[in-house]
Short mmCIF file of C-alpha atoms in Angstrom, two decimals:
data_model
loop_
_atom_site.label_atom_id
_atom_site.label_comp_id
_atom_site.label_asym_id
_atom_site.label_seq_id
_atom_site.Cartn_x
_atom_site.Cartn_y
_atom_site.Cartn_z
CA GLN A 1 57.18 56.33 -17.62
CA ILE A 2 59.73 55.22 -15.04
CA GLN A 3 61.92 57.41 -12.99
CA LEU A 4 65.22 56.05 -11.62
CA VAL A 5 67.19 57.65 -8.70
CA GLU A 6 70.54 56.33 -7.66
CA SER A 7 72.21 56.74 -4.31
CA GLY A 8 74.98 55.29 -2.19
CA GLY A 9 78.16 56.55 -4.05
CA GLY A 10 81.18 57.88 -2.14
CA SER A 11 84.94 57.90 -1.73
CA VAL A 12 86.72 54.78 -0.52
CA GLN A 13 90.18 53.37 -0.42
CA ALA A 14 91.31 50.52 -2.82
CA GLY A 15 89.96 47.30 -1.42
CA GLY A 16 86.92 48.97 0.10
CA SER A 17 83.21 48.45 -0.51
CA LEU A 18 80.14 50.42 -1.39
CA ASN A 19 76.50 49.50 -1.89
CA LEU A 20 74.62 51.49 -4.57
CA SER A 21 70.87 51.65 -4.79
CA CYS A 22 68.51 52.66 -7.48
CA VAL A 23 64.90 53.30 -6.71
CA ALA A 24 62.42 53.03 -9.54
CA SER A 25 59.05 54.86 -9.43
CA GLY A 26 56.28 55.40 -11.86
CA ASN A 27 54.88 52.60 -13.93
CA THR A 28 56.96 49.81 -12.34
CA ASN A 29 54.20 47.12 -12.59
CA THR A 30 55.93 45.76 -15.63
CA LYS A 31 58.67 43.18 -16.19
CA LEU A 32 61.88 45.15 -16.35
CA CYS A 33 65.33 44.41 -17.57
CA MET A 34 67.56 46.48 -15.23
CA ALA A 35 71.21 47.19 -15.45
CA TRP A 36 74.24 49.19 -14.13
CA PHE A 37 76.56 51.26 -16.27
CA ARG A 38 79.48 53.50 -15.42
CA GLN A 39 81.44 56.17 -17.00
CA ALA A 40 85.04 57.04 -16.00
CA PRO A 41 86.46 60.55 -16.55
CA GLY A 42 87.39 60.95 -20.22
CA LYS A 43 85.96 57.52 -21.19
CA GLU A 44 82.85 56.25 -22.78
CA ARG A 45 79.98 54.79 -20.75
CA GLU A 46 80.31 51.01 -20.19
CA GLY A 47 78.00 48.32 -19.04
CA VAL A 48 78.64 46.71 -15.65
CA GLY A 49 75.96 44.10 -15.56
CA PHE A 50 72.30 43.40 -15.71
CA ILE A 51 69.53 41.55 -13.85
CA GLU A 52 66.55 40.05 -15.53
CA ASN A 53 63.00 40.15 -14.12
CA ASN A 54 63.51 36.51 -12.94
CA GLY A 55 66.67 37.38 -11.12
CA ASN A 56 69.19 36.02 -13.51
CA THR A 57 72.38 38.17 -13.67
CA LYS A 58 75.25 38.81 -15.99
CA TYR A 59 78.45 40.79 -15.39
CA VAL A 60 81.27 42.08 -17.54
CA ASP A 61 84.51 40.25 -17.04
CA ASN A 62 86.36 43.00 -15.11
CA VAL A 63 83.86 43.04 -12.31
CA LYS A 64 83.05 39.40 -12.03
CA GLY A 65 83.53 38.13 -8.50
CA ARG A 66 83.67 41.68 -7.09
CA PHE A 67 80.35 43.22 -7.97
CA THR A 68 76.88 41.78 -7.26
CA ILE A 69 73.60 43.00 -8.64
CA SER A 70 70.33 42.31 -6.97
CA ARG A 71 66.77 43.64 -6.91
CA ASP A 72 64.02 43.88 -4.37
CA ARG A 73 60.71 44.87 -5.80
CA ASN A 74 61.28 48.41 -7.24
CA VAL A 75 64.85 48.77 -5.85
CA LEU A 76 67.96 47.81 -7.75
CA TYR A 77 71.16 47.28 -5.85
CA LEU A 78 74.88 47.08 -6.84
CA GLN A 79 77.31 45.70 -4.17
CA LEU A 80 80.82 46.75 -4.94
CA ASN A 81 83.60 44.83 -3.18
CA ASN A 82 87.40 44.94 -3.46
CA LEU A 83 87.26 48.21 -5.30
CA LYS A 84 90.11 49.30 -7.40
CA PRO A 85 91.07 52.82 -8.65
CA GLU A 86 89.91 51.83 -12.15
CA ASP A 87 86.39 51.38 -10.82
CA THR A 88 86.13 55.19 -10.27
CA GLY A 89 83.30 56.76 -12.22
CA LEU A 90 79.79 57.84 -12.34
CA TYR A 91 77.51 54.87 -11.90
CA PHE A 92 74.12 54.89 -13.62
CA CYS A 93 71.17 52.52 -13.37
CA ALA A 94 69.02 51.81 -16.40
CA ALA A 95 65.75 49.99 -17.08
CA ASP A 96 63.76 48.82 -20.00
CA ASP A 97 60.30 47.28 -20.24
CA ARG A 98 60.65 43.95 -21.90
CA ALA A 99 58.57 40.86 -22.60
CA GLU A 100 59.25 38.66 -19.50
CA GLY A 101 61.90 41.09 -18.53
CA TYR A 102 64.65 39.45 -20.34
CA CYS A 103 68.02 41.06 -20.80
CA TYR A 104 70.61 40.29 -23.52
CA THR A 105 74.48 40.71 -23.66
CA ILE A 106 74.00 43.31 -26.44
CA ASP A 107 72.16 45.51 -23.98
CA LEU A 108 75.40 46.12 -22.05
CA ILE A 109 77.19 47.04 -25.30
CA LYS A 110 74.50 49.08 -27.05
CA ALA A 111 73.05 50.58 -23.82
CA THR A 112 69.52 49.75 -25.20
CA PHE A 113 67.51 50.97 -22.23
CA SER A 114 64.65 53.49 -22.28
CA TYR A 115 65.11 54.87 -18.78
CA TRP A 116 68.18 56.21 -16.98
CA GLY A 117 69.03 57.64 -13.68
CA GLN A 118 71.21 60.71 -13.14
CA GLY A 119 74.11 58.70 -11.62
CA THR A 120 76.00 58.50 -8.38
CA GLN A 121 79.77 59.08 -8.11
CA VAL A 122 82.21 56.39 -6.96
CA THR A 123 85.74 57.39 -6.26
CA VAL A 124 88.39 54.83 -5.34
CA ALA A 125 91.71 56.10 -4.08
CA SER A 126 94.84 54.05 -4.36
#
């Protein structure tokens, strides 16, 4: 079992930045694919991007160049820059134990992760 706890959300003006963190605890001595998702009010949850165990990353088009995912041992980060009002939502981290910790684009579409955090709220004012 793996537990995930996010932090770092808040309220900012458009153009501002935030740095979200997700601490993984429990059986973390495995190769994990880790990802960030978000859910805006009244909308379905959507993938933001993932990071493989080897550090490779992938992002959805509407955050490329503005968001950066990184990881340091058992902590996952999401740096959000040049925030827009449409980035408002509840941000979740997710993890899945994989062979070699590989991730796939379909993971961001199907949300195929075994472990989820409770989320941290990001609100961007115009």
